[in-house]
JSON list of C-alpha atoms in Angstrom, two decimals:
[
{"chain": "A", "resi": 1, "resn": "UNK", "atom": "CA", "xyz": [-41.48, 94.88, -20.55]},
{"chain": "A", "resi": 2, "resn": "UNK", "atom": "CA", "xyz": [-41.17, 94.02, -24.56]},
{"chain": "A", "resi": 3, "resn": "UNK", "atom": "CA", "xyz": [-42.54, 90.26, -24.92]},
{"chain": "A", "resi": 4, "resn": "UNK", "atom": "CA", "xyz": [-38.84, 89.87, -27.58]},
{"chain": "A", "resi": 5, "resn": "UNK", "atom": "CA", "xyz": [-40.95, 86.61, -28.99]},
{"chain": "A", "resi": 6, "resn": "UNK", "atom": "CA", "xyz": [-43.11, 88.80, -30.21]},
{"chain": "A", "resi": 7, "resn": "UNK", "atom": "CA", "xyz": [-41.35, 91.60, -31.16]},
{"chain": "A", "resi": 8, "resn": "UNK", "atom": "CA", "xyz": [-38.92, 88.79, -33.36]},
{"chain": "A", "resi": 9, "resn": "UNK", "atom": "CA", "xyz": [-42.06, 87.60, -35.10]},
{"chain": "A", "resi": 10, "resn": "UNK", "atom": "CA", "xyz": [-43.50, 91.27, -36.05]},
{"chain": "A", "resi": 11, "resn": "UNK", "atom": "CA", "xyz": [-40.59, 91.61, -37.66]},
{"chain": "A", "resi": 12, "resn": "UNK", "atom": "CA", "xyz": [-40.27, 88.41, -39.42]},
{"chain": "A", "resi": 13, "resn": "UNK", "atom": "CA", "xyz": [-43.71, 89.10, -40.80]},
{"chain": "A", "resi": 14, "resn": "UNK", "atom": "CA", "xyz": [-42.77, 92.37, -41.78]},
{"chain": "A", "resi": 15, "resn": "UNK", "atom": "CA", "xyz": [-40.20, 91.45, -43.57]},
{"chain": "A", "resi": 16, "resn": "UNK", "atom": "CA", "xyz": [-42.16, 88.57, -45.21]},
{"chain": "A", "resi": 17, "resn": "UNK", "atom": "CA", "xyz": [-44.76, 90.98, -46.14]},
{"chain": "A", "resi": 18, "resn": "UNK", "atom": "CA", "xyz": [-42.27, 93.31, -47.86]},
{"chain": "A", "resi": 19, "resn": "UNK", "atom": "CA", "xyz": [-40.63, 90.26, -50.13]},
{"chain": "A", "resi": 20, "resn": "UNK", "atom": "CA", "xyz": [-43.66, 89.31, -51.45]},
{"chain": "A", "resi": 21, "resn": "UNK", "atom": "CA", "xyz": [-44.53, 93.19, -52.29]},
{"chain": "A", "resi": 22, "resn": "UNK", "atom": "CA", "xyz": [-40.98, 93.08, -54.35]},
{"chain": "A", "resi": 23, "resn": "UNK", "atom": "CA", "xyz": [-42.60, 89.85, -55.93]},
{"chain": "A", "resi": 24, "resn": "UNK", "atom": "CA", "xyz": [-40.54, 87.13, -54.63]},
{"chain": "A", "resi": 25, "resn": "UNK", "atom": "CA", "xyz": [-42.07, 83.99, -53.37]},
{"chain": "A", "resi": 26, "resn": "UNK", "atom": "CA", "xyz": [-41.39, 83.54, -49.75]},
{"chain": "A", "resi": 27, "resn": "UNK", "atom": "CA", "xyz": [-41.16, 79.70, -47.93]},
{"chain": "A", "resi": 28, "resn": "UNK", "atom": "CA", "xyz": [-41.39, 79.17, -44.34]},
{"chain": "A", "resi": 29, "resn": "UNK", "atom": "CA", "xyz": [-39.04, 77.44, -41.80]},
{"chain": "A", "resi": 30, "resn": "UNK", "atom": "CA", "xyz": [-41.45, 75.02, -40.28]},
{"chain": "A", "resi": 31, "resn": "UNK", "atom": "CA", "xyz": [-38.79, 73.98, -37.04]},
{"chain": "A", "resi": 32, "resn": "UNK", "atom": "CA", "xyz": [-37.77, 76.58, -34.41]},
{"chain": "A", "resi": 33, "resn": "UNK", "atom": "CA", "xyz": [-34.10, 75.06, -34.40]},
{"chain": "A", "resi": 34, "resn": "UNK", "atom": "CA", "xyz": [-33.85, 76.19, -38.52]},
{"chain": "A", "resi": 35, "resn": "UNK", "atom": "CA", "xyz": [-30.32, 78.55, -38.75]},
{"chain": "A", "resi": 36, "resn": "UNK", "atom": "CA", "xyz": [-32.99, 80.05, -42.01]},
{"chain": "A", "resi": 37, "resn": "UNK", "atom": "CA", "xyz": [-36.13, 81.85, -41.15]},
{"chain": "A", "resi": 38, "resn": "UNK", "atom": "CA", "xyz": [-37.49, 82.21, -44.56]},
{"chain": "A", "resi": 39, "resn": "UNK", "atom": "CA", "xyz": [-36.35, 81.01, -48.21]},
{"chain": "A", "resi": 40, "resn": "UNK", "atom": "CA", "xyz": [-37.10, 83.78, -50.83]},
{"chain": "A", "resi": 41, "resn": "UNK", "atom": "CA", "xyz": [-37.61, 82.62, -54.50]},
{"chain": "A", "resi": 42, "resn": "UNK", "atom": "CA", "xyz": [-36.88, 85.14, -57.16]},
{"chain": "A", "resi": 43, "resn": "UNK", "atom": "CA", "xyz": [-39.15, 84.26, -59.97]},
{"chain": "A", "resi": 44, "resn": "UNK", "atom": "CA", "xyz": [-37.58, 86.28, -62.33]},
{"chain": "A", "resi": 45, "resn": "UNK", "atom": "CA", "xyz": [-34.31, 84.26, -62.25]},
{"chain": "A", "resi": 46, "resn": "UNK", "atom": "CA", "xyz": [-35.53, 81.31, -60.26]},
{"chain": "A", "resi": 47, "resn": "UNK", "atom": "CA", "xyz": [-32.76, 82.03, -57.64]},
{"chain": "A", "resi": 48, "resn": "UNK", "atom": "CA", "xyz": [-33.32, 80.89, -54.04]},
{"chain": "A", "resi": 49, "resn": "UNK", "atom": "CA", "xyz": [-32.09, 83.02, -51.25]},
{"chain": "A", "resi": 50, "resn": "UNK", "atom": "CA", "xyz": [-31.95, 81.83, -47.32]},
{"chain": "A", "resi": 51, "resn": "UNK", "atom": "CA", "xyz": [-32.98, 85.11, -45.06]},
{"chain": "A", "resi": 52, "resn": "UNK", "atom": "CA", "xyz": [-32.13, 85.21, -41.32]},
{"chain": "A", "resi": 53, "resn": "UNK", "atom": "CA", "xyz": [-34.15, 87.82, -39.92]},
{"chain": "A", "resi": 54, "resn": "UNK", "atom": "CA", "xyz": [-32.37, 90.18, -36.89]},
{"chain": "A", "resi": 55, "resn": "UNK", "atom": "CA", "xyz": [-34.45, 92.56, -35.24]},
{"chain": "A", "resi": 56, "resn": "UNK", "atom": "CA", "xyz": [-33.98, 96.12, -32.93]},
{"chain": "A", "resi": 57, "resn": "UNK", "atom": "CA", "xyz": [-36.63, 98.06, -31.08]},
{"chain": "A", "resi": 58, "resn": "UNK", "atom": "CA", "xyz": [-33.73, 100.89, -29.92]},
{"chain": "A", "resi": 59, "resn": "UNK", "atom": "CA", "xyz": [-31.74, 103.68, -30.90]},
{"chain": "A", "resi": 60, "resn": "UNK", "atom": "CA", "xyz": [-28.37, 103.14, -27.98]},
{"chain": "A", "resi": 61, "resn": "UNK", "atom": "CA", "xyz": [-25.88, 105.95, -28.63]},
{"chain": "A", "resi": 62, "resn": "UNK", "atom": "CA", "xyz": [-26.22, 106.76, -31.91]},
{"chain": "A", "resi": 63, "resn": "UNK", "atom": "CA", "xyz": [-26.51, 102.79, -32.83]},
{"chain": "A", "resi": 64, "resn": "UNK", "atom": "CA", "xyz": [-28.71, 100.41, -33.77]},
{"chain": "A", "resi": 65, "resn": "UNK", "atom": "CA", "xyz": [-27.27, 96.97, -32.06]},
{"chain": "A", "resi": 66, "resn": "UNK", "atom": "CA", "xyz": [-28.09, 93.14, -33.62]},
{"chain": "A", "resi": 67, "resn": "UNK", "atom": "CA", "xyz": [-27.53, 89.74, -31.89]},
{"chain": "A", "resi": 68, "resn": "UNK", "atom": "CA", "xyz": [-26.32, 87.76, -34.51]},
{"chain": "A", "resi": 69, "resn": "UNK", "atom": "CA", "xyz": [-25.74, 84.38, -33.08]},
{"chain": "A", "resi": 70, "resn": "UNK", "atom": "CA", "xyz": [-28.95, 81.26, -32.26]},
{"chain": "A", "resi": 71, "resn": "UNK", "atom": "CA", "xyz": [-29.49, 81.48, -28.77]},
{"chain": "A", "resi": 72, "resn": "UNK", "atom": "CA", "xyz": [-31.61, 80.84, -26.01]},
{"chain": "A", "resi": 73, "resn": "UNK", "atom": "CA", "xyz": [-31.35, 79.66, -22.53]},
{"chain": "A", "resi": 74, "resn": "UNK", "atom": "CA", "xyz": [-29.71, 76.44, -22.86]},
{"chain": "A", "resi": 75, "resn": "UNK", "atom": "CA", "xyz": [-28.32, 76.94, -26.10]},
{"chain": "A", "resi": 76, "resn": "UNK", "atom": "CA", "xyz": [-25.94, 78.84, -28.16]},
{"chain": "A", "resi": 77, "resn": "UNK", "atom": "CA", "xyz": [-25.39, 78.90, -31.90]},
{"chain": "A", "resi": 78, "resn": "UNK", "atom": "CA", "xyz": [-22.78, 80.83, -34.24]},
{"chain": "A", "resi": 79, "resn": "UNK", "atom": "CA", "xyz": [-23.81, 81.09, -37.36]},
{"chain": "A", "resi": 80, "resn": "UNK", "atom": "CA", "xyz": [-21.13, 80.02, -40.24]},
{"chain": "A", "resi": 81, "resn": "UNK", "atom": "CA", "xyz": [-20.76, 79.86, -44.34]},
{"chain": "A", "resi": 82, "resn": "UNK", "atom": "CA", "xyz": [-23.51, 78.05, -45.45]},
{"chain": "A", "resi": 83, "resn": "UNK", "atom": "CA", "xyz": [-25.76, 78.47, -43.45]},
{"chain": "A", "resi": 84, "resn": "UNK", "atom": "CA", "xyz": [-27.69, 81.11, -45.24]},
{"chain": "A", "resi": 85, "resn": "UNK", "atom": "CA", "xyz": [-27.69, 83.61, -47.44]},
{"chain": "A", "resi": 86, "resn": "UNK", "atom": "CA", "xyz": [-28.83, 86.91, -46.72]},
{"chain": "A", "resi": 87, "resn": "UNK", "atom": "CA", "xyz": [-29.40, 88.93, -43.20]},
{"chain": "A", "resi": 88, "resn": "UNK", "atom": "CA", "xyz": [-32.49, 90.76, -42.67]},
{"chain": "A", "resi": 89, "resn": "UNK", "atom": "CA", "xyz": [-31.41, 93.45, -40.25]},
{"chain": "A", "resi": 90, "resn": "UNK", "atom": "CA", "xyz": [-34.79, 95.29, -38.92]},
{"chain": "A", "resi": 91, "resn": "UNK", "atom": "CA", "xyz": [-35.19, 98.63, -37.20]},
{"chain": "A", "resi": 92, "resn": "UNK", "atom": "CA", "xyz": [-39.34, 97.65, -35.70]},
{"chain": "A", "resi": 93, "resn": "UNK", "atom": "CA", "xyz": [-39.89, 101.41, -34.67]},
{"chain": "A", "resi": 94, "resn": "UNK", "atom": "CA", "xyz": [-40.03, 102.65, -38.34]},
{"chain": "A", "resi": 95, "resn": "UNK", "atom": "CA", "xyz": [-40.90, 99.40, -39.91]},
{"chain": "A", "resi": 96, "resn": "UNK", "atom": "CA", "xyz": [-37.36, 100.04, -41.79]},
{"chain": "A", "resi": 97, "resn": "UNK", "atom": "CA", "xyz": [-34.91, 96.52, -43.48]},
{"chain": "A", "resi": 98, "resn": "UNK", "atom": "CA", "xyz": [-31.37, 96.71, -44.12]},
{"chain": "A", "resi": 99, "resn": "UNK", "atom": "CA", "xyz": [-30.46, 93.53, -46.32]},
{"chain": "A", "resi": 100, "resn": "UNK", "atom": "CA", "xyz": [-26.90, 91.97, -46.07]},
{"chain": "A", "resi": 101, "resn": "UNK", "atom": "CA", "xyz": [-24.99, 89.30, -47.54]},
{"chain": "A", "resi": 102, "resn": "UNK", "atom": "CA", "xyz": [-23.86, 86.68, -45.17]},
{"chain": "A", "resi": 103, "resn": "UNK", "atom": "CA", "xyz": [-20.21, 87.19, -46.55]},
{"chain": "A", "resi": 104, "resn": "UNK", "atom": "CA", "xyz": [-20.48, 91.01, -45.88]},
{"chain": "A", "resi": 105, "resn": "UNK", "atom": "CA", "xyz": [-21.07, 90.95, -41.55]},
{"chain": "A", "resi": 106, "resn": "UNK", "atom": "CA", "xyz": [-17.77, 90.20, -40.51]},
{"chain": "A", "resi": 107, "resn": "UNK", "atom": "CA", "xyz": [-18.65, 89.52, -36.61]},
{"chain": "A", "resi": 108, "resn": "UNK", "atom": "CA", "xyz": [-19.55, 86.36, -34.40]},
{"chain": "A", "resi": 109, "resn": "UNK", "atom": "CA", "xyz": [-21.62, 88.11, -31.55]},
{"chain": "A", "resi": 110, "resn": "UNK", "atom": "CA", "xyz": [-23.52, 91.38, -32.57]},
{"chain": "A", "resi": 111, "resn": "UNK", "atom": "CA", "xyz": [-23.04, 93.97, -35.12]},
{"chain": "A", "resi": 112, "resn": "UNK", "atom": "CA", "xyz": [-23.33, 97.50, -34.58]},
{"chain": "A", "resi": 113, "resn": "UNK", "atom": "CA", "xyz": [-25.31, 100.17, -37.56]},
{"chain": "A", "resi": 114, "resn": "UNK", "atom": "CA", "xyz": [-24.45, 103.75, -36.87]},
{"chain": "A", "resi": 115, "resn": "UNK", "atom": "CA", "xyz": [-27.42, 105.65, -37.59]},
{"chain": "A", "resi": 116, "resn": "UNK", "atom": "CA", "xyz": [-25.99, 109.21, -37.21]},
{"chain": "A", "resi": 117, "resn": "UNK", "atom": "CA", "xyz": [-22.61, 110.45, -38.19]},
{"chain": "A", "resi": 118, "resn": "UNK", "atom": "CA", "xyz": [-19.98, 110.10, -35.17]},
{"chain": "A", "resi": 119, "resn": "UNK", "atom": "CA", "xyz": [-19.33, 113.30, -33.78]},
{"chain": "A", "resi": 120, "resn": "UNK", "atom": "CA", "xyz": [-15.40, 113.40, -35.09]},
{"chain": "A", "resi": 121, "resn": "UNK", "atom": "CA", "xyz": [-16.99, 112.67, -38.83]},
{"chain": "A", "resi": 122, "resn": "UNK", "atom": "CA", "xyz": [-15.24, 109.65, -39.19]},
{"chain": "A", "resi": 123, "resn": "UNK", "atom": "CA", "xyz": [-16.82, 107.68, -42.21]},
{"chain": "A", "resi": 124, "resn": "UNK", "atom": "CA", "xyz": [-14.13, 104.87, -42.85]},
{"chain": "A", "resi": 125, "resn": "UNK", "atom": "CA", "xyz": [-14.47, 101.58, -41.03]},
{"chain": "A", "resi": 126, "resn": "UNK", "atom": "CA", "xyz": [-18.14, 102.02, -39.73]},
{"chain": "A", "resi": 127, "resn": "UNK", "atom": "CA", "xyz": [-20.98, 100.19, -40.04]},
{"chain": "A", "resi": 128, "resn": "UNK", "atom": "CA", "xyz": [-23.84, 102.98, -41.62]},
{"chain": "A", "resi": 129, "resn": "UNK", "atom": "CA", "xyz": [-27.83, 101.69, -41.24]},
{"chain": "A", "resi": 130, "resn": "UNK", "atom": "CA", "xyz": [-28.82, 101.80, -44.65]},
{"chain": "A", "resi": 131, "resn": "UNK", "atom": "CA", "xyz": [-32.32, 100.69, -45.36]},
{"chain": "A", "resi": 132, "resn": "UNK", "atom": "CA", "xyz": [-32.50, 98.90, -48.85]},
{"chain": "A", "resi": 133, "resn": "UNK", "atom": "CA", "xyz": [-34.99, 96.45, -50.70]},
{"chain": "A", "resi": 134, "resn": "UNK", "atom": "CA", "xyz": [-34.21, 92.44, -51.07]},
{"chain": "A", "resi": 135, "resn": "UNK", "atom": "CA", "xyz": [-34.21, 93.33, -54.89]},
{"chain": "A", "resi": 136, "resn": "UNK", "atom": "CA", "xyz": [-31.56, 95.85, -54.46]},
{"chain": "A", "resi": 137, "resn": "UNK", "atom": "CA", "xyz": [-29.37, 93.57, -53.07]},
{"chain": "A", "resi": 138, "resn": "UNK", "atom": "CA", "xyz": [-29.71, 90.45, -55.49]},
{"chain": "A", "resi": 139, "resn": "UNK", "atom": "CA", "xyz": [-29.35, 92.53, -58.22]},
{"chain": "A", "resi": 140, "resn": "UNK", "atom": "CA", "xyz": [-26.41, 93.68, -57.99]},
{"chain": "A", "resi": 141, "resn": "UNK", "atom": "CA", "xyz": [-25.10, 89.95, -57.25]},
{"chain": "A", "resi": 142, "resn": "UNK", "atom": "CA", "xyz": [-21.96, 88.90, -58.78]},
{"chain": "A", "resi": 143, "resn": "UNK", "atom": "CA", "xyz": [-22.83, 85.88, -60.97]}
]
């Protein structure tokens, strides 16, 4: 059985690991009851971003399935505007990120990333698991 504390941390360092290789400076959330995991400072524009990182160890038909809500056994959190930035989606098996806005997950419990085509080719209305960089995403930011 997968210890999921540790798996959750593997992947918070990975993705640490990987913002600091695109040159941002990365802050840590020093409280386990934080709604941000990490605070990424772009030095070329001095912009801060709030990550929450969301990790997956499984491929479940054809999907790759997130839990996006704060929540343990006596507690339960939905995260709202505000409250960060940025989600770090991460697929552990292939050490692969998906960054995406806050604004752009429209869901309260999970969120599911199709990683094949569905079988009737539909393309409209589905959530595709596109790997990208932190970069990638902030710079193509609306100002």
């Amino acid at each position: 059985m997968k210890n999921y504390n540790v798996v959750g941390k593997q992947a918070e360092y990975f993705v640490v690991s990987s913002m600091i290789g695109e040159g941002f400076e990365v802050f840590d959330s020093m409280t386990n009851n934080s709604r941000v995991d990490y605070v990424a400072l772009d030095t070329e524009t001095n912009r801060l971003y709030k990550i929450q990182v969301k990790t997956t160890i499984e491929i479940k038909d054809g999907c790759l399935q997130y839990t996006i809500k704060k929540s343990s056994k006596n507690y339960s959190y939905i995260y709202k505007k505000g409250d960060f930035d940025i989600y770090a989606f991460v697929y552990l098996p292939t050490n692969e990120i998906m960054y995406k806005w806050f604004d752009d997950v429209y869901c309260t419990n999970s969120i599911h990333f199709r990683v094949t085509l569905p079988k009737n080719n539909q393309v409209r209305n589905i959530n595709l698991w596109c790997p990208n960089t932190l970069k990638s995403l902030t710079d193509n930011e609306v100002q």
